[in-house]
mmCIF file of C-alpha atoms in Angstrom:
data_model
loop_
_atom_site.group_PDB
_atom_site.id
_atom_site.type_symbol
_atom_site.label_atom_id
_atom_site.label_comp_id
_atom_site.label_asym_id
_atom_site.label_seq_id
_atom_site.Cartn_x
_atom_site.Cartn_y
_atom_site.Cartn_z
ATOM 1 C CA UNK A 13 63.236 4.777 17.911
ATOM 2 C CA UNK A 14 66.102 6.730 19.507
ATOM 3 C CA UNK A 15 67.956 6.608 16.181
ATOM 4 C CA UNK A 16 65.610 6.860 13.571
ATOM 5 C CA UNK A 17 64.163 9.681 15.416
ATOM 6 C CA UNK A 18 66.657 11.466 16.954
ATOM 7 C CA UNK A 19 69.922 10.071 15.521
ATOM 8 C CA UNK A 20 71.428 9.351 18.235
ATOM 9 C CA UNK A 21 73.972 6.347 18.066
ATOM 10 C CA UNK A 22 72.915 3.474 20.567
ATOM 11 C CA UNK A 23 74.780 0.021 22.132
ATOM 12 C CA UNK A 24 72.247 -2.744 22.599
ATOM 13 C CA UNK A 25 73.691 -5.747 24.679
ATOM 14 C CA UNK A 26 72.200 -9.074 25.687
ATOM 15 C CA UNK A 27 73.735 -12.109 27.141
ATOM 16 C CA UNK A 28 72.334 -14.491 24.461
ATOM 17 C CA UNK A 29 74.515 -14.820 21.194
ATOM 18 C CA UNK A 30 71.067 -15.454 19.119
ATOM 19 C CA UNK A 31 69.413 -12.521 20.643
ATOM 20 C CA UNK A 32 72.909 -10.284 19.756
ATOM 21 C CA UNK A 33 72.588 -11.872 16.179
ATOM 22 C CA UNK A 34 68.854 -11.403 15.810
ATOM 23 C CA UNK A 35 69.006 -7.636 16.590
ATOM 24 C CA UNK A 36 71.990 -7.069 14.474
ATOM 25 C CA UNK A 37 70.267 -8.376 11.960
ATOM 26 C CA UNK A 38 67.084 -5.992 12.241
ATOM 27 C CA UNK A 39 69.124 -2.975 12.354
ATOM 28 C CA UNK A 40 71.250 -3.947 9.266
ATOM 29 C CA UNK A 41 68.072 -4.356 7.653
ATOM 30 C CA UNK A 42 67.122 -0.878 8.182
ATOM 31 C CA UNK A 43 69.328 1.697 5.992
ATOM 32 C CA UNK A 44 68.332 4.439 8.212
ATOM 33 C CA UNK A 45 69.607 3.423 11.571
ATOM 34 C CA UNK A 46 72.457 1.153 10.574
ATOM 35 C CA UNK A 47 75.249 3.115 11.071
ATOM 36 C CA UNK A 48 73.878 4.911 14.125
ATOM 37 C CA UNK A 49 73.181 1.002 16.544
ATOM 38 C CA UNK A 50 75.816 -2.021 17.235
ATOM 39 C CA UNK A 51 75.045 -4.944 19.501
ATOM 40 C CA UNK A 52 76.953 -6.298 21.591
ATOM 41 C CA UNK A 53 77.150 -9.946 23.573
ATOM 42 C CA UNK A 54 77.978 -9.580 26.896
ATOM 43 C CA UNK A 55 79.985 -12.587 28.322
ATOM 44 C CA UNK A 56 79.658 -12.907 31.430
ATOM 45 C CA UNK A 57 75.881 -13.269 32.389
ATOM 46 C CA UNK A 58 77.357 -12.405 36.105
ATOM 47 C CA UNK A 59 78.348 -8.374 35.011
ATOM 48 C CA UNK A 60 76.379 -5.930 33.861
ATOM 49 C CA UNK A 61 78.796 -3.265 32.759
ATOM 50 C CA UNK A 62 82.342 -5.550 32.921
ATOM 51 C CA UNK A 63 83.517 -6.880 29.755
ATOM 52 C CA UNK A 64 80.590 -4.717 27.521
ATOM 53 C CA UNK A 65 82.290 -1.264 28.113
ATOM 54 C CA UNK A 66 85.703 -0.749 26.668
ATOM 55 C CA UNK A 67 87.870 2.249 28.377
ATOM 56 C CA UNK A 68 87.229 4.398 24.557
ATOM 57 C CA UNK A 69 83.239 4.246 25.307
ATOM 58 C CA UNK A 70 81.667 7.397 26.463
ATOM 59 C CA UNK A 71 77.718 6.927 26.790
ATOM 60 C CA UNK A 72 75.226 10.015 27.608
ATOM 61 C CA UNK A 73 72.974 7.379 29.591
ATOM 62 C CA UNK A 74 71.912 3.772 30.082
ATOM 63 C CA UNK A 75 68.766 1.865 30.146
ATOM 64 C CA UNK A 76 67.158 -1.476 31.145
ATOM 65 C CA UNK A 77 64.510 -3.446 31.271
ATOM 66 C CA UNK A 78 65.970 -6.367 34.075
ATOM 67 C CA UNK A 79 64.590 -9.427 34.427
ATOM 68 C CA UNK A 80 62.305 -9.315 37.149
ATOM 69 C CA UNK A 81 61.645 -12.641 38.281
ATOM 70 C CA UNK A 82 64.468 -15.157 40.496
ATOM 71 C CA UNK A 83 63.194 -18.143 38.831
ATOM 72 C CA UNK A 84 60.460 -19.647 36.176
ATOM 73 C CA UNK A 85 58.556 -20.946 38.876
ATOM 74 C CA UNK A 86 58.049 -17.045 40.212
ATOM 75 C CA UNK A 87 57.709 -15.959 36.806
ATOM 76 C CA UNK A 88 54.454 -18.112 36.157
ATOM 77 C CA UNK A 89 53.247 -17.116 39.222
ATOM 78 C CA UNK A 90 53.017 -13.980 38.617
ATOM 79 C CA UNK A 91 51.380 -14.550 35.202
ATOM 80 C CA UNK A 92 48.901 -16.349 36.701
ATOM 81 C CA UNK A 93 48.182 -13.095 39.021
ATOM 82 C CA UNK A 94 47.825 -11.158 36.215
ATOM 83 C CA UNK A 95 45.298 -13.774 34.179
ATOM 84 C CA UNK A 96 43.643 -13.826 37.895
ATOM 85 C CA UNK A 97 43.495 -10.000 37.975
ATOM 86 C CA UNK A 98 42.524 -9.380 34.532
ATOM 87 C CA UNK A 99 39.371 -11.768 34.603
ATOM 88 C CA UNK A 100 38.045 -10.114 37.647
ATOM 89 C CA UNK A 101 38.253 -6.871 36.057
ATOM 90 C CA UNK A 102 35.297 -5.336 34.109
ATOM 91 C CA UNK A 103 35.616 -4.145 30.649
ATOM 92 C CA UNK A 104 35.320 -0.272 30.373
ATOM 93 C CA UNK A 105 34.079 -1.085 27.241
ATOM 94 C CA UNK A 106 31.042 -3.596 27.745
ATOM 95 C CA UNK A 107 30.958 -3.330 31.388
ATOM 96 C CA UNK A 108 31.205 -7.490 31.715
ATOM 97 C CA UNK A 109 33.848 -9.684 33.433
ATOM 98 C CA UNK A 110 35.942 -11.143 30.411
ATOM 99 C CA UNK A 111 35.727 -14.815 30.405
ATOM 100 C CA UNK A 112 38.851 -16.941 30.842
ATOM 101 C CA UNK A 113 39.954 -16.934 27.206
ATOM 102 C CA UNK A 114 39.555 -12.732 26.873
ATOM 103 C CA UNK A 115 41.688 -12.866 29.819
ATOM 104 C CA UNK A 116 44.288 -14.454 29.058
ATOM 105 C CA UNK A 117 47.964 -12.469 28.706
ATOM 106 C CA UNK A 118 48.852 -11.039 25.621
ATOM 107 C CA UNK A 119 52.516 -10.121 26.185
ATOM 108 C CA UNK A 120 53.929 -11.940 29.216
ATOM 109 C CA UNK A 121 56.095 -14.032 27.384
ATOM 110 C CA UNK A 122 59.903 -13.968 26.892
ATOM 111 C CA UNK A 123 62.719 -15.872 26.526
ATOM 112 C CA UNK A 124 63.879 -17.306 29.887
ATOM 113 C CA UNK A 125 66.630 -14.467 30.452
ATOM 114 C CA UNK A 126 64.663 -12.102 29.603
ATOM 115 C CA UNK A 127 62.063 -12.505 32.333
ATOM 116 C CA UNK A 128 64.380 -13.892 35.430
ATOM 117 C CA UNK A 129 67.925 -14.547 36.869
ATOM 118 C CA UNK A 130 68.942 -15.494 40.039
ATOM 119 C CA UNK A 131 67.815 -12.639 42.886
ATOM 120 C CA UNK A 132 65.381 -11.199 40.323
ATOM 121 C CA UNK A 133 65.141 -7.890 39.838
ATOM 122 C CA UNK A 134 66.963 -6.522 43.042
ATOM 123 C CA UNK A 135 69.910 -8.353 42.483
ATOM 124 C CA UNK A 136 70.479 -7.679 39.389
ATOM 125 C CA UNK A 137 69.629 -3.985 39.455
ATOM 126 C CA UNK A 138 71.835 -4.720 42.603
ATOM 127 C CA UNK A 139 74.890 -5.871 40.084
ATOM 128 C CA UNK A 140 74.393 -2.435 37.877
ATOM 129 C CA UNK A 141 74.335 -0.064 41.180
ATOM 130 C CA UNK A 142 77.669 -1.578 42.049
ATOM 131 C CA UNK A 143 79.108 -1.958 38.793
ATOM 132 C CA UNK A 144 78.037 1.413 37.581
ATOM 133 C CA UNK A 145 80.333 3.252 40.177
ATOM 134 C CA UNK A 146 83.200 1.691 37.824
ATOM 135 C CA UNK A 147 81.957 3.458 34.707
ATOM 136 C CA UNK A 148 80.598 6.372 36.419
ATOM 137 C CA UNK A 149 83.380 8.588 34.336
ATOM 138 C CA UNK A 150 82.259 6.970 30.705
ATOM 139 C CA UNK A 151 78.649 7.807 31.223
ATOM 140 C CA UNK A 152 76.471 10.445 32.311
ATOM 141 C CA UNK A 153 73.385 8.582 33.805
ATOM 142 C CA UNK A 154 72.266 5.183 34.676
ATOM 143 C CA UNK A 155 68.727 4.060 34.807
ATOM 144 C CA UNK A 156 66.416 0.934 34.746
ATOM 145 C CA UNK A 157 62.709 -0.095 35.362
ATOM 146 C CA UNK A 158 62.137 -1.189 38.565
ATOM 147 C CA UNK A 159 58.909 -3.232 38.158
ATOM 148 C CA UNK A 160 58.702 -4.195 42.089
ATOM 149 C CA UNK A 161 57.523 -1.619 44.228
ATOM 150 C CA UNK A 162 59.157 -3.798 47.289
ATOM 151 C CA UNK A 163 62.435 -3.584 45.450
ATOM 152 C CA UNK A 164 62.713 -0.021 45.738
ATOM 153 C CA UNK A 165 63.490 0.350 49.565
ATOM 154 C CA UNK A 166 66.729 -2.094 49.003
ATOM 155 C CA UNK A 167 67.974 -0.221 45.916
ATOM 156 C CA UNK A 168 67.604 3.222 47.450
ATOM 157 C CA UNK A 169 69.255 2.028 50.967
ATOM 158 C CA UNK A 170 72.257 0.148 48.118
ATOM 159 C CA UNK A 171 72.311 3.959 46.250
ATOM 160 C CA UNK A 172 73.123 5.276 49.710
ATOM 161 C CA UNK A 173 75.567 2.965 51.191
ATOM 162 C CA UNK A 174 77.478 3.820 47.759
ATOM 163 C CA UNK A 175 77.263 7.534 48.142
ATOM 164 C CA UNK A 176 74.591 8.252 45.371
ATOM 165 C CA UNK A 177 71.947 10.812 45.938
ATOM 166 C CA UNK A 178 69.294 12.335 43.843
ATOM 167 C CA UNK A 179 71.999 14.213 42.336
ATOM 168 C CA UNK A 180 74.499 11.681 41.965
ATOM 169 C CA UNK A 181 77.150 9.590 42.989
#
């Protein structure tokens, strides 16, 4: 969206070769925002940052979507929560509980990656906090969802302890 809208030039990265080559794909396919998106594989699923960035890349921000959950196991749990939650709710619409089959999750699927990594979310938002004090002179801001409200007082106190406040590191 960023490119064919705006035209601004964007880095996607993943750690899964297939994933790298399946997005490069889709933007080659798409004459308009070819030139303006490249992919790249990180290769170490350990760094966030480390071994994507080269010392020519200048970026005006980051973004990310972590994976939020430390294992499968968590993961299904909290699909489960959600099917749970979504049956008891009513429908605006018809006013009626859905039954078990209306309920069920639309989207909560991903590759395994994609949904967790060892620590979860707070560790690995944990890894880009730490890493991003490397890069802090090749890009302008750093962001990510943070899907865990109970992951928020550990990432603030982890800004802190590395200088960061609402205006910066």
């Amino acid at each position: 969206m960023a490119s064919r809208e705006y035209g601004w030039k964007m880095l996607g990265s993943d750690i899964d070769p297939l994933s790298v080559q399946a997005a490069t794909l889709v933007a080659q396919s798409n004459p308009g925002v070819k030139a303006l998106i490249e992919y790249r594989l990180q290769p170490s699923a350990g760094n966030i940052f480390k071994g994507l960035v080269t010392g020519n890349d200048v970026f005006d921000f980051t973004m990310c979507n972590p994976p939020f959950h430390a294992s499968a196991e968590e993961a299904q749990a909290g699909t489960r929560r959600k099917v749970a939650n979504l049956s008891r709710q009513k429908s605006s619409v018809t006013g009626k509980r859905p039954s078990a089959a209306e309920a069920a999750p639309l989207n909560f699927g991903g590759q395994h990656n994609e949904l967790w990594c060892k620590g979860g979310e707070a560790e690995f938002i944990g890894r880009m906090i730490r890493e991003s004090k490397d890069f802090a002179g090749q890009c302008l801001w750093f962001t990510s969802l943070v899907s865990k409200q109970d992951n928020l007082p550990r990432l603030k106190q982890q800004l802190k302890s590395r200088g960061c406040s609402g205006t910066g590191c």
